[in-house]
Each structure stands twice: as structure tokens, then as C-alpha cells.
Amino acid sequence: FILFAAGALMLVVDARRARRDSERKTSFVSNVSHELKTPLTSIRLCAEMLSEGRAKDDAARARYLDVITKESGRLTRLVDNVLDFGRLERNRRKYDLSDVDLCGLVRGAAESQRSRVEAVGMALSVTITEVPVVRRVDGDAVSQIVLNLIDNAVKYAADGKALDVAVEADGTVIVADRGPGVPKRDRERV
């Protein structure tokens, strides 16, 4: 009987571990899909604007092509990050830290999303200090965070009609909308 009970206990433990692993994989796939969809949406929107002739002048066409180029580069970096996922699981994720001007980085991320933000009826305000704010960060990671916050605002807070992106002189990066906010039940998890 003791052997039977020990065997049953091992099966229960293995089943729980398998369920946790399955939940993690599902969460990972969901997160990766979210990360990849953001640049793809921007690329598609700008390509549609160009193909439908809605870019009325050379400057607008150049802006759309610039967004497509930058977002394609970001998409490549995201795919590279997914390919490096094994390192994350083994706690070997390496950040590429370098001195980065947060002003330029955040401005670039916000401006790359301007047409997408405005397409859902939101006004985008970008307030960046004139003095460079240089910090030692992983520029791709910070850019990804800002883009995710903008993406979430577009998806969940468009009714607020405004999105403010800012970098303050002390290095604080702000992405603020006037939407409903994160429900209380989800705040701790977020």
C-alpha cells in the first residue's frame, strides 16, 4: 500500500508540474504574439497608407517608410529575443547595457506609433526635455516597454482620447492615458 501511495503522490506531483509547464508555455506564446503584433500592426498600417495613396506628399511618404524600416528592425530584434528564450529560462538573459539618450529613444518609439494612435482617434502628445538624458540601459528593452504601453493604451484606453508620452530631466519616462486604468483585481499581477 505504501508503494502504491508513493507512486500516486509522484503522479500527482508530475501532473501539477506538467500543468504549470503548460500554463507557462501558453503564457509565453501569448506574450510573444503580443510583442510581435505591435510592430507588425505599425508596418501594415503604414504600408496600407502608402498603397492606398493616403500619403499626400513626399514628407508623409518618407515618414511612413521610416516607420516601416524602424519597425522591421524592431521586429527582427524581437525575433532574436524569442530565439534567445532558452537563455531566459536558464536565468542567463544578458542585457545589452549602453549609454542611451532616453529622449531620442522614447521620442522615436512614440513617433513610430503616431499614425496608429491617431487612427483610433487618440491625440498623441510627446513631451521630451531638450537636454539629452543619458542613462545606462538596454535600449531595446526600454523601447519595447514604451511600445507595449502605447499598444495597451491603443487597445484599452482609446476612449480616453489622449495619450501622453514624456521624458523628464531626471530620466523618468511617462506613458499616460486617460482610459479606465487597470482593474483593481489585476493591479498586483501587473
Coordinates of C-alpha atoms in Angstrom, one line a residue:
F1 CA 0.0 0.0 0.0
I2 CA 2.8 2.4 0.9
L3 CA 4.4 1.9 -2.6
F4 CA 1.1 2.5 -4.2
A5 CA 0.6 5.7 -2.2
A6 CA 4.1 6.9 -3.0
G7 CA 3.5 6.2 -6.7
A8 CA 0.2 8.0 -6.7
L9 CA 1.8 11.0 -5.0
M10 CA 4.6 11.1 -7.6
L11 CA 1.9 11.0 -10.4
V12 CA 0.1 13.9 -8.8
V13 CA 3.3 15.9 -8.4
D14 CA 4.2 15.2 -12.1
A15 CA 0.7 16.2 -13.3
R16 CA 0.9 19.5 -11.4
R17 CA 4.4 20.2 -12.8
A18 CA 3.1 19.4 -16.3
R19 CA 0.1 21.7 -15.9
R20 CA 2.4 24.5 -14.6
D21 CA 4.7 24.0 -17.6
S22 CA 1.7 24.0 -20.0
E23 CA 0.4 27.3 -18.4
R24 CA 3.9 28.9 -18.7
K25 CA 4.1 27.9 -22.4
T26 CA 0.6 29.3 -23.1
S27 CA 1.6 32.5 -21.4
F28 CA 4.8 32.7 -23.3
V29 CA 3.1 32.2 -26.6
S30 CA 0.5 34.8 -25.7
N31 CA 3.3 37.3 -24.7
V32 CA 5.3 36.6 -27.8
S33 CA 2.3 37.1 -30.0
H34 CA 1.6 40.4 -28.3
E35 CA 5.2 41.6 -28.8
L36 CA 5.3 40.6 -32.4
K37 CA 1.9 42.1 -33.3
T38 CA 2.8 45.6 -32.3
P39 CA 5.5 46.2 -34.9
L40 CA 3.5 44.2 -37.5
T41 CA 0.5 46.4 -36.9
S42 CA 2.6 49.6 -37.5
I43 CA 4.2 48.1 -40.6
R44 CA 0.8 47.1 -42.0
L45 CA -0.8 50.5 -41.2
C46 CA 2.0 52.4 -42.9
A47 CA 2.1 50.1 -45.9
E48 CA -1.7 50.5 -46.3
M49 CA -1.4 54.2 -46.1
L50 CA 1.2 54.1 -48.9
S51 CA -0.5 51.6 -51.1
E52 CA -3.9 53.5 -50.8
G53 CA -2.2 56.8 -51.7
R54 CA -3.2 58.4 -48.5
A55 CA 0.3 59.9 -48.1
K56 CA -0.3 63.2 -49.8
D57 CA 3.3 64.4 -50.1
D58 CA 6.9 63.2 -50.1
A59 CA 7.4 64.1 -46.4
A60 CA 4.4 61.9 -45.4
R61 CA 5.7 59.0 -47.6
A62 CA 9.1 59.4 -46.1
R63 CA 7.7 59.2 -42.6
Y64 CA 5.7 56.1 -43.4
L65 CA 8.8 54.4 -44.9
D66 CA 10.8 55.4 -41.9
V67 CA 8.3 53.7 -39.6
I68 CA 8.3 50.6 -41.7
T69 CA 12.1 50.5 -41.6
K70 CA 12.3 51.1 -37.9
E71 CA 9.6 48.7 -37.0
S72 CA 11.0 46.0 -39.3
G73 CA 14.3 46.4 -37.4
R74 CA 12.5 46.1 -34.1
L75 CA 10.6 43.0 -35.3
T76 CA 14.0 41.4 -36.2
R77 CA 15.3 42.2 -32.7
L78 CA 12.1 40.7 -31.1
V79 CA 12.5 37.5 -33.1
D80 CA 16.1 37.4 -32.0
N81 CA 14.9 37.7 -28.4
V82 CA 12.5 34.9 -28.9
L83 CA 15.3 32.7 -30.2
D84 CA 17.3 33.6 -27.1
F85 CA 14.4 32.4 -24.9
G86 CA 16.4 29.4 -23.7
R87 CA 18.8 31.7 -22.0
L88 CA 15.9 33.4 -20.2
E89 CA 14.7 30.0 -18.9
R90 CA 18.2 29.3 -17.6
N91 CA 18.4 32.7 -16.0
R92 CA 21.2 33.7 -18.4
R93 CA 19.4 36.6 -20.1
K94 CA 22.0 39.2 -20.8
Y95 CA 21.0 42.8 -21.2
D96 CA 22.9 44.9 -23.7
L97 CA 23.6 47.9 -21.5
S98 CA 25.0 51.0 -23.0
D99 CA 24.7 54.8 -22.6
V100 CA 21.4 55.7 -24.3
D101 CA 19.8 59.1 -24.7
L102 CA 16.3 58.3 -23.3
C103 CA 14.9 61.4 -25.1
G104 CA 15.8 60.2 -28.6
L105 CA 14.8 56.6 -27.8
V106 CA 11.4 57.4 -26.3
R107 CA 10.7 60.1 -29.0
G108 CA 11.5 57.6 -31.7
A109 CA 9.3 54.9 -30.1
A110 CA 6.3 57.3 -29.7
E111 CA 6.6 58.8 -33.1
S112 CA 6.7 55.4 -34.8
Q113 CA 3.3 54.8 -33.3
R114 CA 1.7 58.2 -34.1
S115 CA -0.3 57.2 -37.1
R116 CA -1.6 54.1 -35.3
V117 CA -2.5 56.2 -32.2
E118 CA -4.3 58.8 -34.3
A119 CA -6.0 56.1 -36.4
V120 CA -8.1 55.1 -33.3
G121 CA -9.0 58.8 -32.6
M122 CA -6.4 59.5 -29.8
A123 CA -4.3 62.6 -29.7
L124 CA -0.6 61.8 -29.1
S125 CA 1.4 64.4 -27.1
V126 CA 5.2 63.8 -26.9
T127 CA 6.9 66.0 -24.3
I128 CA 10.6 65.4 -24.2
T129 CA 13.2 67.6 -22.4
E130 CA 15.5 69.5 -24.7
V131 CA 18.6 68.4 -22.8
P132 CA 19.7 64.8 -23.5
V133 CA 19.0 62.4 -20.7
V134 CA 21.6 59.7 -20.9
R135 CA 21.2 56.5 -18.9
R136 CA 23.0 53.1 -19.0
V137 CA 20.1 50.9 -20.1
D138 CA 19.2 48.2 -22.6
G139 CA 17.8 50.5 -25.3
D140 CA 15.8 47.7 -27.0
A141 CA 14.2 46.7 -23.7
V142 CA 13.2 50.2 -22.8
S143 CA 11.9 50.8 -26.3
Q144 CA 9.9 47.6 -26.0
I145 CA 8.4 48.7 -22.7
V146 CA 7.3 52.1 -24.1
L147 CA 5.9 50.5 -27.2
N148 CA 3.9 47.9 -25.1
L149 CA 2.5 50.7 -23.0
I150 CA 1.4 52.6 -26.1
D151 CA 0.0 49.4 -27.6
N152 CA -2.0 48.8 -24.4
A153 CA -3.3 52.4 -24.5
V154 CA -4.5 52.0 -28.1
K155 CA -6.2 48.7 -27.3
Y156 CA -7.8 49.5 -23.9
A157 CA -7.9 53.3 -23.4
A158 CA -8.8 54.8 -26.8
D159 CA -12.0 56.2 -25.3
G160 CA -9.8 58.5 -23.2
K161 CA -8.9 60.3 -26.5
A162 CA -5.4 61.2 -25.4
L163 CA -2.0 59.6 -24.8
D164 CA 0.9 61.5 -23.3
V165 CA 4.5 60.3 -23.6
A166 CA 7.2 62.2 -21.8
V167 CA 10.8 62.0 -20.6
E168 CA 11.6 64.2 -17.6
A169 CA 15.0 65.7 -16.8
D170 CA 15.6 63.1 -14.0
G171 CA 15.1 60.3 -16.5
T172 CA 11.6 59.4 -15.6
V173 CA 9.7 58.0 -18.6
I174 CA 5.9 58.5 -18.6
V175 CA 3.3 56.9 -20.8
A176 CA -0.1 58.1 -19.6
D177 CA -3.6 57.8 -21.0
R178 CA -7.0 58.9 -19.8
G179 CA -8.6 55.5 -20.1
P180 CA -10.3 53.4 -17.4
G181 CA -7.0 52.2 -15.9
V182 CA -6.0 48.7 -14.7
P183 CA -8.8 47.0 -12.8
K184 CA -8.0 46.7 -9.1
R185 CA -8.1 42.9 -9.3
D186 CA -5.3 42.9 -11.9
R187 CA -3.0 45.6 -10.4
E188 CA -0.9 43.4 -8.2
R189 CA -0.3 40.9 -11.1
V190 CA 0.7 43.8 -13.4

